[in-house]
mmCIF file of C-alpha atoms and ligand atoms in Angstrom:
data_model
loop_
_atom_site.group_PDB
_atom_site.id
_atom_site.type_symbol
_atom_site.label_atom_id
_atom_site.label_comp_id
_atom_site.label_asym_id
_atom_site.label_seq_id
_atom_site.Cartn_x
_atom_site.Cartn_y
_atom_site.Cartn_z
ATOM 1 C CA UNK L 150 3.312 24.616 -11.144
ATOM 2 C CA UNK L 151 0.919 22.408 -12.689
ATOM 3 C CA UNK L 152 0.935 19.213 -11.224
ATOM 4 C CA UNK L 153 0.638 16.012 -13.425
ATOM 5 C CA UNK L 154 1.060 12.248 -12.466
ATOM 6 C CA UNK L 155 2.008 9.438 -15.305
ATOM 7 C CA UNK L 156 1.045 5.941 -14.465
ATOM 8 C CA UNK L 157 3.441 3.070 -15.356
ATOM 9 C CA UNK L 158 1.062 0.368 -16.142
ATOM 10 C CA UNK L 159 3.521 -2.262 -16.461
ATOM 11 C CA UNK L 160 4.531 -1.684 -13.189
ATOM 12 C CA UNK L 161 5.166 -4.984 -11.076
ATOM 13 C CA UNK L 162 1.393 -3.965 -9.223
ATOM 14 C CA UNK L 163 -0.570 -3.194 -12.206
ATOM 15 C CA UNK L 164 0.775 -6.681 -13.132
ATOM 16 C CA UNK L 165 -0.613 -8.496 -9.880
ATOM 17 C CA UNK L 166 -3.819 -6.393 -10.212
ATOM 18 C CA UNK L 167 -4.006 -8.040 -13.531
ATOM 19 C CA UNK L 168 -3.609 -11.368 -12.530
ATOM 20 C CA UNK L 169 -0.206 -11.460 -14.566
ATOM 21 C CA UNK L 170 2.039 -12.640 -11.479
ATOM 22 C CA UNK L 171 0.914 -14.706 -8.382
ATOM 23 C CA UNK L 172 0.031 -12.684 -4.917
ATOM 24 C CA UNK L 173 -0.690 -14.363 -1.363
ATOM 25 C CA UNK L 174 -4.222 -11.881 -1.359
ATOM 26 C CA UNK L 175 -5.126 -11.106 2.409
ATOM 27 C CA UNK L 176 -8.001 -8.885 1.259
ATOM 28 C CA UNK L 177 -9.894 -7.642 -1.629
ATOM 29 C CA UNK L 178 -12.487 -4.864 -2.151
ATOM 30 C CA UNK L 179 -14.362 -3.346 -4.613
ATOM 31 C CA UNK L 180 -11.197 -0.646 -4.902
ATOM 32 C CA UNK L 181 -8.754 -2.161 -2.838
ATOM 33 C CA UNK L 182 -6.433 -5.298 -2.249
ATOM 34 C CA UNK L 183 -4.262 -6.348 0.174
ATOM 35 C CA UNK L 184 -1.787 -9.060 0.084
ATOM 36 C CA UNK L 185 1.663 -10.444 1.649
ATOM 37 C CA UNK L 186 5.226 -8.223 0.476
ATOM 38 C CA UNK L 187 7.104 -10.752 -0.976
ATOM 39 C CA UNK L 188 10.409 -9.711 1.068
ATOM 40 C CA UNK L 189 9.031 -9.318 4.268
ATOM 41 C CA UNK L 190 10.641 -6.885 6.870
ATOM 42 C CA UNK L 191 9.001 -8.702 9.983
ATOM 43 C CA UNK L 192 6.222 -11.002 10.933
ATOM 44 C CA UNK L 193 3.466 -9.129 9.713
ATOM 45 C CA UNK L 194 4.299 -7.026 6.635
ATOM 46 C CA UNK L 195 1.116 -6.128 4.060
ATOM 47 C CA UNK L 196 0.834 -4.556 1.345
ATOM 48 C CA UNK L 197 -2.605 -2.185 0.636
ATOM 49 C CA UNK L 198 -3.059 -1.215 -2.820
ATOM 50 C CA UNK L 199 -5.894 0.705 -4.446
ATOM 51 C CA UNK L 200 -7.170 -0.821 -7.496
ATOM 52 C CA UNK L 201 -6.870 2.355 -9.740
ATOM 53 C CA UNK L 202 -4.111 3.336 -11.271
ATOM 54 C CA UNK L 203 -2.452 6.023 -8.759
ATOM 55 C CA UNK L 204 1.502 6.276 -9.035
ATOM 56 C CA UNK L 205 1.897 7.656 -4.804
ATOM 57 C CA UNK L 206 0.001 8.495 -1.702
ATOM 58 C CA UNK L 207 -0.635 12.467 -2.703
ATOM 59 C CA UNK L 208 -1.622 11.028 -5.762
ATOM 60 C CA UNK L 209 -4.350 9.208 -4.363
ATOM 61 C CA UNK L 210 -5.346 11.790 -1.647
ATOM 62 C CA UNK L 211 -6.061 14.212 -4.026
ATOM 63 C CA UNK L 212 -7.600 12.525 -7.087
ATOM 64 C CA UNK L 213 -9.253 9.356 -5.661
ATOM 65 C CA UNK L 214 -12.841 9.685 -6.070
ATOM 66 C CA UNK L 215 -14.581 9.373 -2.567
ATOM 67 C CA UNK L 216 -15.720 5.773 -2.301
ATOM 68 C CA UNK L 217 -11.760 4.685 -3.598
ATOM 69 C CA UNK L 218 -10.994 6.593 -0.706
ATOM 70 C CA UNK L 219 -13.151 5.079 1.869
ATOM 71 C CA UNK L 220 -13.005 1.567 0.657
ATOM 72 C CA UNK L 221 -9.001 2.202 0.915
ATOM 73 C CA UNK L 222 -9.654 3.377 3.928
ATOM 74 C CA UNK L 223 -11.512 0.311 5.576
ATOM 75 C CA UNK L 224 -9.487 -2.134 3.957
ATOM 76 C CA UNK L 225 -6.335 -1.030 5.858
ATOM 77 C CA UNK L 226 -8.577 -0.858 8.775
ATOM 78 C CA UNK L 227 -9.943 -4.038 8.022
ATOM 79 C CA UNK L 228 -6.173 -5.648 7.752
ATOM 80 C CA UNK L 229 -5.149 -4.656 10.988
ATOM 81 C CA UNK L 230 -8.324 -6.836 12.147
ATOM 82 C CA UNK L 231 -7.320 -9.712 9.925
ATOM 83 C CA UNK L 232 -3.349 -9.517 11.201
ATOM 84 C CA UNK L 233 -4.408 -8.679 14.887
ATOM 85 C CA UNK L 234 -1.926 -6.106 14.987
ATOM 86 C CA UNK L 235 -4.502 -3.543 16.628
ATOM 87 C CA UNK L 236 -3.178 -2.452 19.882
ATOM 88 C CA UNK L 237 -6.407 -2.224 20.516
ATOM 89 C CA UNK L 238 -7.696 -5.497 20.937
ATOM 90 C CA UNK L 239 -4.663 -6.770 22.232
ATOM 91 C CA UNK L 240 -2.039 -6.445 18.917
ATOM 92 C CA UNK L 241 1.278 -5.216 19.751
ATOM 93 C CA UNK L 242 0.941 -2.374 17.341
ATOM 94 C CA UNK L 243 2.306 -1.803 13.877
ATOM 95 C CA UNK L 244 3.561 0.605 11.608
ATOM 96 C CA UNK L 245 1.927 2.256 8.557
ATOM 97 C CA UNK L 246 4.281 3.277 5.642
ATOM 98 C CA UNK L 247 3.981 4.764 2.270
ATOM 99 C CA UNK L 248 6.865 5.763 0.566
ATOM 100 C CA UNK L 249 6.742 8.380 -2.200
ATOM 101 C CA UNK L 250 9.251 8.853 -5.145
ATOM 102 C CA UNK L 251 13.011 9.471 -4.349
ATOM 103 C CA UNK L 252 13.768 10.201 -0.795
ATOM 104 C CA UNK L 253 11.686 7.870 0.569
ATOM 105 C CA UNK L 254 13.083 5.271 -2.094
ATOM 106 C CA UNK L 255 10.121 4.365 -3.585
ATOM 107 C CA UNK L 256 10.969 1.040 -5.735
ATOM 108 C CA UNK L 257 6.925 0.319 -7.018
ATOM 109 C CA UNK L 258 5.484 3.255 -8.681
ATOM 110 C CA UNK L 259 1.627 1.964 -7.632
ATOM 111 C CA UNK L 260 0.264 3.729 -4.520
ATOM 112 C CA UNK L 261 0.710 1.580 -1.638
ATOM 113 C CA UNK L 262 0.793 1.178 1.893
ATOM 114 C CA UNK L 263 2.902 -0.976 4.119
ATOM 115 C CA UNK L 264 1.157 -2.257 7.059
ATOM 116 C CA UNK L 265 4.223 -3.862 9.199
ATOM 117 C CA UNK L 266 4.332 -5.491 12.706
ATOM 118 C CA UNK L 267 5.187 -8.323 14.640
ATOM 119 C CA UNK L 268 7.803 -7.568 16.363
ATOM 120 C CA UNK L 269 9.737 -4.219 17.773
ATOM 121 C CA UNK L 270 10.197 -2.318 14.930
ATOM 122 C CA UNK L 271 12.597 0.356 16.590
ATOM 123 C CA UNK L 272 12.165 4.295 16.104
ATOM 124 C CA UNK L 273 10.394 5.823 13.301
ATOM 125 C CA UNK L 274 13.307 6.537 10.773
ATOM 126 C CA UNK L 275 16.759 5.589 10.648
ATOM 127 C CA UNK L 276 19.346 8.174 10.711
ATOM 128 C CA UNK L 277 21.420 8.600 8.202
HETATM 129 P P1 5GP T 775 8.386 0.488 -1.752
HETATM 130 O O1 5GP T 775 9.872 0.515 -1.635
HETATM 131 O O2 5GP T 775 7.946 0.872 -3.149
HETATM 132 O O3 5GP T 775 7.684 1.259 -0.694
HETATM 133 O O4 5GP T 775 7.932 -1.009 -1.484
HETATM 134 C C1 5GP T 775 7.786 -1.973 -2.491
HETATM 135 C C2 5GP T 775 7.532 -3.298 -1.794
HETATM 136 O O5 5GP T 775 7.026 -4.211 -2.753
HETATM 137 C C3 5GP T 775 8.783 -3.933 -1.194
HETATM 138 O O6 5GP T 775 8.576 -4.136 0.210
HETATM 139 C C4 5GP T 775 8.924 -5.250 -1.951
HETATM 140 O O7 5GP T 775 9.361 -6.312 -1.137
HETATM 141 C C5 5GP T 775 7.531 -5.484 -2.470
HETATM 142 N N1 5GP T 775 7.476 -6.226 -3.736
HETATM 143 C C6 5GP T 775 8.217 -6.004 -4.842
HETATM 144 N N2 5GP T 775 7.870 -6.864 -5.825
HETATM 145 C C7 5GP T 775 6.873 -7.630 -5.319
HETATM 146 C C8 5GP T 775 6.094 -8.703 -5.871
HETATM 147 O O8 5GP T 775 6.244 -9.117 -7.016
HETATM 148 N N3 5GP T 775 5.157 -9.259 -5.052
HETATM 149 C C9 5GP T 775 4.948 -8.812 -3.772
HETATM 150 N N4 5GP T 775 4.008 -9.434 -3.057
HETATM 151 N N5 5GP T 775 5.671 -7.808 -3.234
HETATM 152 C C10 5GP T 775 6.616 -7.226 -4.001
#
């Protein structure tokens, strides 16, 4: 199977990236920003986008060039440090979540990754 990925670019990301609609930015990096959901699901709830145009996590893993990668990498890293969610250094912990198309009921078709904590955020999936 040959594997192929098509980027919406007027998804509602693509738009923030382009300054179209408003964001509360937590973080930005040469290849990454962070800023706050706009529904948020508990005290702390981030979102981490790269800055290229990458539709879903395996999307990213596999074509993001190495420093996209890293810089993504640190920038999550460097959100738990901004949020003090670390357990750590004394955070309570948090949750990292990407969703990817249609089980995981993906609504924003731009790579991203929830960073969510706060408070007691239960098991790790709900059953159905
Ligand atoms: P998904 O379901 O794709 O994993 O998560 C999409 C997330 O994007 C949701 O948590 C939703 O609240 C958030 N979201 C949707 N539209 C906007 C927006 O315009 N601004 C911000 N900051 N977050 C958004």
């Amino acid at each position: 199977i040959k594997m192929s990925y098509n980027y919406d670019d007027n998804n509602i990301f693509a738009k923030i990236l382009r300054g179209e609609i408003p964001n509360k930015t937590v973080l930005e990096t040469d290849y990454s920003l962070a800023f706050e959901d706009i529904s948020p699901a508990a005290p702390v709830h981030i979102l981490v986008i790269p800055k290229g145009p990458y539709v879903s996590h395996d999307h990213f893993a596999i074509e993001a060039s190495n420093e996209e990668f890293l810089d993504y990498t640190r920038a999550i890293g460097e959100v738990c440090k901004i949020t003090g969610v670390q357990p750590s250094s004394g955070g309570s912990g948090f949750r990292s979540i990407a969703n990817a198309g249609q089980d995981a009921i993906q609504e924003v078709p731009h790579f991203h990754t929830h960073i969510i904590g706060g408070r007691n955020l239960g098991r790790m999936i709900s059953p159905t």
